[in-house]
Amino acid sequence: MEPMRQGEPDTPTRRLPFRRKGKGLPLVLVHGFLAGSVIWREQLHAFSAAHDVICPDLAGFGDSSALTALDTIEGHARAVLGLMDDLAISRFDLLGHSMGGMVVQEMVRLAPQRVRNLILYGTGPQGVLPGRFETIAQSRERFLRDGVAETGARIAATWFLDGKNAKGYERCRSTSSRVRMQTALASLTAWEGWDGRAALTNFRARTLVLWGSRDRSYEWSQPELLWRSIPGADLAVVPGAAHIVHMEKPRLFNAIVAEFLTTGSIESNCDTSNKPEL
């Protein structure tokens, strides 16, 4: 990882931990808020037959919980790009979920030539989310009042259509319980300081926007803005799923992603003029 220069966002002092499996074209999966690389367990297995799948833990999360969390989205983006440098991976396919979707958008802005195919999943181009189940200020207040474990468990339940009864809920709750207060608060600050809308029309990576129709974290206006703003972007809406489609409907999610990546050898030069009104 290149040394930090004055004026650059803070970066972790050591390489981000990661999970890795498979051979083929590199595919990087970036998790979201209160999560970690462990949430990609099924995808690590499913995509490893055709891809070198790499799942980093963002600073402060999962196996990176000992690292000081970063308070800018750009800082997280530079850290993941630094990991790719350390692994001598110059070009890769990239998928980001939720806050991880913000991070991968920033990676494309910083290093557009490195991303072949981009999947923006359950995410949007604004850090301050219109229509979120609660405001950032409310989340911050509840973290400070109730603690990370209780607040994380409550937030994780909103990610699933079936709440705490969902099959993947316990894994998400357990992962969120590892997060320290500094990480939770730094993440909220990072959201408040980030807005990626201005960069979208400059994206040239072939892009898929993937969203669960019952997502309570990102209302339709956010994925719609991605889809309409990024030249040539495709859209997949999964019915009957909320914020964490890859756990609620893993076979369908994996099939959509695999199909998109498989057909990704042809570069898209489409504009947004042929996108229908929905």
mmCIF file of C-alpha atoms in Angstrom:
data_model
loop_
_atom_site.group_PDB
_atom_site.id
_atom_site.type_symbol
_atom_site.label_atom_id
_atom_site.label_comp_id
_atom_site.label_asym_id
_atom_site.label_seq_id
_atom_site.Cartn_x
_atom_site.Cartn_y
_atom_site.Cartn_z
ATOM 1 C CA MET A 1 0.000 0.000 0.000
ATOM 2 C CA GLU A 2 1.407 3.373 -0.899
ATOM 3 C CA PRO A 3 2.367 5.613 2.035
ATOM 4 C CA MET A 4 -0.134 8.220 3.153
ATOM 5 C CA ARG A 5 0.546 11.705 1.841
ATOM 6 C CA GLN A 6 -0.457 14.909 3.563
ATOM 7 C CA GLY A 7 -4.023 15.789 2.656
ATOM 8 C CA GLU A 8 -5.066 12.222 1.814
ATOM 9 C CA PRO A 9 -7.704 10.402 3.869
ATOM 10 C CA ASP A 10 -6.409 8.231 6.681
ATOM 11 C CA THR A 11 -5.756 4.619 5.670
ATOM 12 C CA PRO A 12 -5.199 1.460 7.744
ATOM 13 C CA THR A 13 -1.612 0.912 8.872
ATOM 14 C CA ARG A 14 -1.637 -2.671 7.609
ATOM 15 C CA ARG A 15 -3.279 -4.581 4.794
ATOM 16 C CA LEU A 16 -6.964 -5.313 5.082
ATOM 17 C CA PRO A 17 -7.764 -8.941 5.960
ATOM 18 C CA PHE A 18 -9.683 -10.795 3.269
ATOM 19 C CA ARG A 19 -11.179 -14.119 2.246
ATOM 20 C CA ARG A 20 -10.166 -15.559 -1.115
ATOM 21 C CA LYS A 21 -11.140 -18.575 -3.189
ATOM 22 C CA GLY A 22 -11.079 -19.713 -6.811
ATOM 23 C CA LYS A 23 -9.238 -19.033 -10.034
ATOM 24 C CA GLY A 24 -10.051 -16.875 -13.025
ATOM 25 C CA LEU A 25 -10.894 -13.227 -13.471
ATOM 26 C CA PRO A 26 -10.696 -11.383 -10.131
ATOM 27 C CA LEU A 27 -14.046 -10.527 -8.537
ATOM 28 C CA VAL A 28 -14.000 -8.241 -5.487
ATOM 29 C CA LEU A 29 -17.015 -8.265 -3.128
ATOM 30 C CA VAL A 30 -17.259 -5.322 -0.720
ATOM 31 C CA HIS A 31 -19.594 -5.640 2.268
ATOM 32 C CA GLY A 32 -21.683 -2.916 3.866
ATOM 33 C CA PHE A 33 -22.264 -1.306 7.261
ATOM 34 C CA LEU A 34 -22.105 -3.532 10.378
ATOM 35 C CA ALA A 35 -21.076 -6.477 8.197
ATOM 36 C CA GLY A 36 -17.884 -8.223 7.112
ATOM 37 C CA SER A 37 -16.506 -10.640 4.559
ATOM 38 C CA VAL A 38 -18.305 -13.526 6.277
ATOM 39 C CA ILE A 39 -21.619 -12.386 4.771
ATOM 40 C CA TRP A 40 -20.347 -13.523 1.341
ATOM 41 C CA ARG A 41 -19.842 -17.170 2.396
ATOM 42 C CA GLU A 42 -22.237 -18.625 -0.198
ATOM 43 C CA GLN A 43 -21.048 -16.254 -2.930
ATOM 44 C CA LEU A 44 -17.405 -17.088 -2.247
ATOM 45 C CA HIS A 45 -18.245 -20.703 -3.008
ATOM 46 C CA ALA A 46 -20.671 -20.060 -5.876
ATOM 47 C CA PHE A 47 -18.474 -17.705 -7.887
ATOM 48 C CA SER A 48 -15.106 -19.387 -7.238
ATOM 49 C CA ALA A 49 -15.580 -21.866 -10.088
ATOM 50 C CA ALA A 50 -15.076 -19.080 -12.635
ATOM 51 C CA HIS A 51 -13.495 -16.264 -10.614
ATOM 52 C CA ASP A 52 -10.723 -15.444 -8.208
ATOM 53 C CA VAL A 53 -13.108 -14.156 -5.513
ATOM 54 C CA ILE A 54 -11.693 -11.689 -2.988
ATOM 55 C CA CYS A 55 -13.772 -10.434 -0.049
ATOM 56 C CA PRO A 56 -12.019 -7.786 2.063
ATOM 57 C CA ASP A 57 -13.029 -6.712 5.541
ATOM 58 C CA LEU A 58 -13.264 -2.918 5.554
ATOM 59 C CA ALA A 59 -11.281 -1.207 8.315
ATOM 60 C CA GLY A 60 -13.124 -1.626 11.611
ATOM 61 C CA PHE A 61 -15.368 -4.472 10.430
ATOM 62 C CA GLY A 62 -15.191 -8.258 10.607
ATOM 63 C CA ASP A 63 -11.602 -9.487 10.779
ATOM 64 C CA SER A 64 -10.468 -5.844 10.526
ATOM 65 C CA SER A 65 -12.177 -4.957 13.804
ATOM 66 C CA ALA A 66 -8.824 -4.161 15.438
ATOM 67 C CA LEU A 67 -8.114 -1.460 12.842
ATOM 68 C CA THR A 68 -9.214 2.114 13.377
ATOM 69 C CA ALA A 69 -12.292 2.671 11.225
ATOM 70 C CA LEU A 70 -12.103 5.333 8.543
ATOM 71 C CA ASP A 71 -14.481 8.292 8.586
ATOM 72 C CA THR A 72 -14.541 8.903 4.820
ATOM 73 C CA ILE A 73 -15.812 6.770 1.968
ATOM 74 C CA GLU A 74 -12.759 7.801 -0.040
ATOM 75 C CA GLY A 75 -10.520 6.429 2.698
ATOM 76 C CA HIS A 76 -12.218 3.018 2.480
ATOM 77 C CA ALA A 77 -11.957 3.094 -1.320
ATOM 78 C CA ARG A 78 -8.230 3.818 -1.189
ATOM 79 C CA ALA A 79 -7.729 1.014 1.324
ATOM 80 C CA VAL A 80 -9.405 -1.569 -0.952
ATOM 81 C CA LEU A 81 -7.464 -0.291 -3.965
ATOM 82 C CA GLY A 82 -4.322 -0.587 -1.855
ATOM 83 C CA LEU A 83 -5.174 -4.209 -1.112
ATOM 84 C CA MET A 84 -5.518 -4.857 -4.849
ATOM 85 C CA ASP A 85 -2.091 -3.279 -5.342
ATOM 86 C CA ASP A 86 -0.620 -5.553 -2.660
ATOM 87 C CA LEU A 87 -2.151 -8.586 -4.389
ATOM 88 C CA ALA A 88 -0.769 -7.406 -7.768
ATOM 89 C CA ILE A 89 -4.278 -7.278 -9.252
ATOM 90 C CA SER A 90 -4.489 -4.453 -11.754
ATOM 91 C CA ARG A 91 -8.000 -4.991 -13.141
ATOM 92 C CA PHE A 92 -11.034 -6.669 -11.621
ATOM 93 C CA ASP A 93 -14.800 -7.010 -11.515
ATOM 94 C CA LEU A 94 -16.316 -5.203 -8.539
ATOM 95 C CA LEU A 95 -19.490 -5.620 -6.469
ATOM 96 C CA GLY A 96 -20.467 -3.441 -3.534
ATOM 97 C CA HIS A 97 -23.418 -3.772 -1.179
ATOM 98 C CA SER A 98 -25.023 -0.906 0.782
ATOM 99 C CA MET A 99 -22.200 1.195 2.278
ATOM 100 C CA GLY A 100 -19.869 -1.035 0.268
ATOM 101 C CA GLY A 101 -21.728 0.251 -2.790
ATOM 102 C CA MET A 102 -20.630 3.762 -1.863
ATOM 103 C CA VAL A 103 -17.066 2.494 -1.496
ATOM 104 C CA VAL A 104 -16.994 0.838 -4.916
ATOM 105 C CA GLN A 105 -18.474 3.936 -6.581
ATOM 106 C CA GLU A 106 -15.592 5.880 -5.077
ATOM 107 C CA MET A 107 -13.133 3.249 -6.314
ATOM 108 C CA VAL A 108 -14.450 3.723 -9.852
ATOM 109 C CA ARG A 109 -14.109 7.486 -9.517
ATOM 110 C CA LEU A 110 -10.512 7.173 -8.292
ATOM 111 C CA ALA A 111 -9.352 4.399 -10.633
ATOM 112 C CA PRO A 112 -11.854 3.950 -13.497
ATOM 113 C CA GLN A 113 -9.416 2.024 -15.674
ATOM 114 C CA ARG A 114 -9.158 -0.804 -13.132
ATOM 115 C CA VAL A 115 -12.828 -1.878 -13.047
ATOM 116 C CA ARG A 116 -14.139 -4.153 -15.820
ATOM 117 C CA ASN A 117 -17.670 -4.870 -14.619
ATOM 118 C CA LEU A 118 -19.431 -3.057 -11.757
ATOM 119 C CA ILE A 119 -22.386 -4.294 -9.700
ATOM 120 C CA LEU A 120 -24.075 -1.761 -7.430
ATOM 121 C CA TYR A 121 -26.247 -3.804 -5.090
ATOM 122 C CA GLY A 122 -28.719 -2.440 -2.537
ATOM 123 C CA THR A 123 -27.049 0.960 -2.644
ATOM 124 C CA GLY A 124 -27.282 4.490 -3.993
ATOM 125 C CA PRO A 125 -25.191 7.551 -4.825
ATOM 126 C CA GLN A 126 -26.008 9.555 -1.680
ATOM 127 C CA GLY A 127 -24.566 9.075 1.784
ATOM 128 C CA VAL A 128 -27.509 10.806 3.440
ATOM 129 C CA LEU A 129 -30.331 8.525 2.349
ATOM 130 C CA PRO A 130 -33.811 9.850 1.605
ATOM 131 C CA GLY A 131 -36.456 7.441 2.862
ATOM 132 C CA ARG A 132 -34.130 5.365 5.091
ATOM 133 C CA PHE A 133 -35.922 3.573 7.944
ATOM 134 C CA GLU A 134 -34.345 6.120 10.309
ATOM 135 C CA THR A 135 -32.145 9.199 9.928
ATOM 136 C CA ILE A 136 -28.378 9.133 10.482
ATOM 137 C CA ALA A 137 -28.883 11.337 13.542
ATOM 138 C CA GLN A 138 -31.331 8.790 14.977
ATOM 139 C CA SER A 139 -28.915 5.918 14.321
ATOM 140 C CA ARG A 140 -26.076 7.831 16.024
ATOM 141 C CA GLU A 141 -28.263 8.620 19.030
ATOM 142 C CA ARG A 142 -29.339 4.991 19.378
ATOM 143 C CA PHE A 143 -25.774 3.660 19.114
ATOM 144 C CA LEU A 144 -24.703 5.987 21.918
ATOM 145 C CA ARG A 145 -27.766 5.284 24.036
ATOM 146 C CA ASP A 146 -28.267 1.540 23.512
ATOM 147 C CA GLY A 147 -24.799 0.326 22.501
ATOM 148 C CA VAL A 148 -23.561 -1.298 19.317
ATOM 149 C CA ALA A 149 -24.773 -4.855 19.946
ATOM 150 C CA GLU A 150 -28.396 -3.893 20.613
ATOM 151 C CA THR A 151 -28.561 -1.242 17.893
ATOM 152 C CA GLY A 152 -26.799 -3.506 15.382
ATOM 153 C CA ALA A 153 -29.237 -6.323 16.084
ATOM 154 C CA ARG A 154 -32.190 -4.001 15.553
ATOM 155 C CA ILE A 155 -30.761 -2.599 12.298
ATOM 156 C CA ALA A 156 -29.863 -6.068 10.974
ATOM 157 C CA ALA A 157 -33.495 -7.139 11.395
ATOM 158 C CA THR A 158 -34.583 -4.374 8.994
ATOM 159 C CA TRP A 159 -32.414 -5.888 6.261
ATOM 160 C CA PHE A 160 -34.686 -8.934 5.924
ATOM 161 C CA LEU A 161 -38.279 -9.220 4.829
ATOM 162 C CA ASP A 162 -38.836 -11.671 7.709
ATOM 163 C CA GLY A 163 -36.847 -9.655 10.243
ATOM 164 C CA LYS A 164 -35.322 -11.635 13.119
ATOM 165 C CA ASN A 165 -36.971 -14.821 11.836
ATOM 166 C CA ALA A 166 -35.002 -14.753 8.580
ATOM 167 C CA LYS A 167 -32.512 -17.532 7.928
ATOM 168 C CA GLY A 168 -29.506 -15.227 7.625
ATOM 169 C CA TYR A 169 -30.380 -12.872 10.453
ATOM 170 C CA GLU A 170 -28.272 -14.542 13.153
ATOM 171 C CA ARG A 171 -25.116 -14.377 11.024
ATOM 172 C CA CYS A 172 -25.682 -10.669 10.416
ATOM 173 C CA ARG A 173 -26.458 -10.012 14.084
ATOM 174 C CA SER A 174 -23.338 -11.876 15.177
ATOM 175 C CA THR A 175 -21.159 -9.992 12.700
ATOM 176 C CA SER A 176 -22.587 -6.627 13.749
ATOM 177 C CA SER A 177 -21.834 -7.409 17.411
ATOM 178 C CA ARG A 178 -18.082 -7.363 16.630
ATOM 179 C CA VAL A 179 -18.212 -3.722 15.563
ATOM 180 C CA ARG A 180 -16.803 -1.171 18.004
ATOM 181 C CA MET A 181 -18.498 2.139 18.793
ATOM 182 C CA GLN A 182 -15.718 4.047 17.013
ATOM 183 C CA THR A 183 -16.409 2.105 13.832
ATOM 184 C CA ALA A 184 -20.162 2.657 13.962
ATOM 185 C CA LEU A 185 -19.853 6.401 14.533
ATOM 186 C CA ALA A 186 -17.050 6.853 11.979
ATOM 187 C CA SER A 187 -19.215 5.129 9.365
ATOM 188 C CA LEU A 188 -22.129 7.465 9.970
ATOM 189 C CA THR A 189 -19.763 10.414 9.618
ATOM 190 C CA ALA A 190 -18.456 8.945 6.359
ATOM 191 C CA TRP A 191 -21.989 8.764 4.969
ATOM 192 C CA GLU A 192 -22.683 12.369 5.904
ATOM 193 C CA GLY A 193 -19.578 13.530 4.072
ATOM 194 C CA TRP A 194 -20.113 11.625 0.826
ATOM 195 C CA ASP A 195 -22.197 12.301 -2.264
ATOM 196 C CA GLY A 196 -21.314 10.414 -5.437
ATOM 197 C CA ARG A 197 -23.943 11.800 -7.810
ATOM 198 C CA ALA A 198 -21.636 14.117 -9.740
ATOM 199 C CA ALA A 199 -19.345 11.268 -10.825
ATOM 200 C CA LEU A 200 -21.972 8.874 -12.194
ATOM 201 C CA THR A 201 -22.167 10.168 -15.760
ATOM 202 C CA ASN A 202 -18.406 9.613 -16.091
ATOM 203 C CA PHE A 203 -18.588 5.891 -15.262
ATOM 204 C CA ARG A 204 -17.528 3.707 -18.192
ATOM 205 C CA ALA A 205 -17.456 0.272 -16.563
ATOM 206 C CA ARG A 206 -20.239 -2.026 -17.661
ATOM 207 C CA THR A 207 -22.709 -1.689 -14.779
ATOM 208 C CA LEU A 208 -25.574 -3.622 -13.200
ATOM 209 C CA VAL A 209 -27.802 -2.047 -10.541
ATOM 210 C CA LEU A 210 -29.366 -4.767 -8.352
ATOM 211 C CA TRP A 211 -32.074 -4.023 -5.781
ATOM 212 C CA GLY A 212 -34.628 -5.869 -3.645
ATOM 213 C CA SER A 213 -38.131 -4.491 -4.183
ATOM 214 C CA ARG A 214 -38.836 -4.379 -0.419
ATOM 215 C CA ASP A 215 -35.568 -2.719 0.635
ATOM 216 C CA ARG A 216 -36.124 -0.442 3.669
ATOM 217 C CA SER A 217 -32.592 0.988 3.676
ATOM 218 C CA TYR A 218 -32.561 2.252 0.087
ATOM 219 C CA GLU A 219 -35.878 3.338 -1.381
ATOM 220 C CA TRP A 220 -36.373 3.078 -5.156
ATOM 221 C CA SER A 221 -35.203 6.639 -5.884
ATOM 222 C CA GLN A 222 -31.607 5.644 -5.039
ATOM 223 C CA PRO A 223 -31.090 2.637 -7.361
ATOM 224 C CA GLU A 224 -33.173 4.427 -9.977
ATOM 225 C CA LEU A 225 -30.770 7.368 -9.880
ATOM 226 C CA LEU A 226 -27.828 5.016 -10.371
ATOM 227 C CA TRP A 227 -29.558 3.261 -13.259
ATOM 228 C CA ARG A 228 -30.591 6.438 -15.036
ATOM 229 C CA SER A 229 -27.310 8.309 -14.472
ATOM 230 C CA ILE A 230 -24.664 5.691 -15.342
ATOM 231 C CA PRO A 231 -24.308 5.303 -19.116
ATOM 232 C CA GLY A 232 -25.558 1.921 -20.289
ATOM 233 C CA ALA A 233 -26.377 0.605 -16.805
ATOM 234 C CA ASP A 234 -28.619 -2.464 -16.569
ATOM 235 C CA LEU A 235 -31.189 -2.991 -13.818
ATOM 236 C CA ALA A 236 -32.325 -6.072 -11.899
ATOM 237 C CA VAL A 237 -35.145 -5.767 -9.360
ATOM 238 C CA VAL A 238 -35.697 -8.850 -7.207
ATOM 239 C CA PRO A 239 -39.303 -9.180 -6.017
ATOM 240 C CA GLY A 240 -40.096 -10.230 -2.481
ATOM 241 C CA ALA A 241 -36.668 -9.403 -1.101
ATOM 242 C CA ALA A 242 -35.399 -6.616 1.125
ATOM 243 C CA HIS A 243 -31.899 -5.218 1.682
ATOM 244 C CA ILE A 244 -29.932 -8.458 1.793
ATOM 245 C CA VAL A 245 -31.052 -10.307 -1.335
ATOM 246 C CA HIS A 246 -27.961 -12.535 -1.446
ATOM 247 C CA MET A 247 -29.117 -14.197 1.788
ATOM 248 C CA GLU A 248 -32.876 -14.039 1.239
ATOM 249 C CA LYS A 249 -32.766 -15.387 -2.335
ATOM 250 C CA PRO A 250 -29.193 -16.627 -2.823
ATOM 251 C CA ARG A 251 -29.795 -18.814 -5.891
ATOM 252 C CA LEU A 252 -31.557 -16.033 -7.768
ATOM 253 C CA PHE A 253 -28.983 -13.460 -6.682
ATOM 254 C CA ASN A 254 -26.080 -15.687 -7.724
ATOM 255 C CA ALA A 255 -27.708 -16.431 -11.082
ATOM 256 C CA ILE A 256 -28.252 -12.737 -11.850
ATOM 257 C CA VAL A 257 -24.676 -11.833 -10.945
ATOM 258 C CA ALA A 258 -23.169 -14.804 -12.797
ATOM 259 C CA GLU A 259 -25.175 -14.049 -15.938
ATOM 260 C CA PHE A 260 -24.084 -10.417 -15.895
ATOM 261 C CA LEU A 261 -20.420 -11.289 -15.416
ATOM 262 C CA THR A 262 -20.512 -14.062 -18.014
ATOM 263 C CA THR A 263 -21.808 -11.698 -20.694
ATOM 264 C CA GLY A 264 -19.385 -8.963 -19.670
ATOM 265 C CA SER A 265 -16.765 -9.465 -22.357
ATOM 266 C CA ILE A 266 -18.464 -6.955 -24.647
ATOM 267 C CA GLU A 267 -18.051 -3.359 -23.549
ATOM 268 C CA SER A 268 -21.275 -1.340 -23.335
ATOM 269 C CA ASN A 269 -21.420 2.005 -25.122
ATOM 270 C CA CYS A 270 -25.110 2.680 -24.556
ATOM 271 C CA ASP A 271 -26.433 5.968 -23.262
ATOM 272 C CA THR A 272 -29.421 6.561 -20.986
ATOM 273 C CA SER A 273 -31.833 7.673 -23.679
ATOM 274 C CA ASN A 274 -33.373 4.237 -24.213
ATOM 275 C CA LYS A 275 -34.279 3.620 -20.573
ATOM 276 C CA PRO A 276 -38.032 3.329 -20.057
ATOM 277 C CA GLU A 277 -40.161 5.158 -17.558
ATOM 278 C CA LEU A 278 -41.041 2.867 -14.635
#
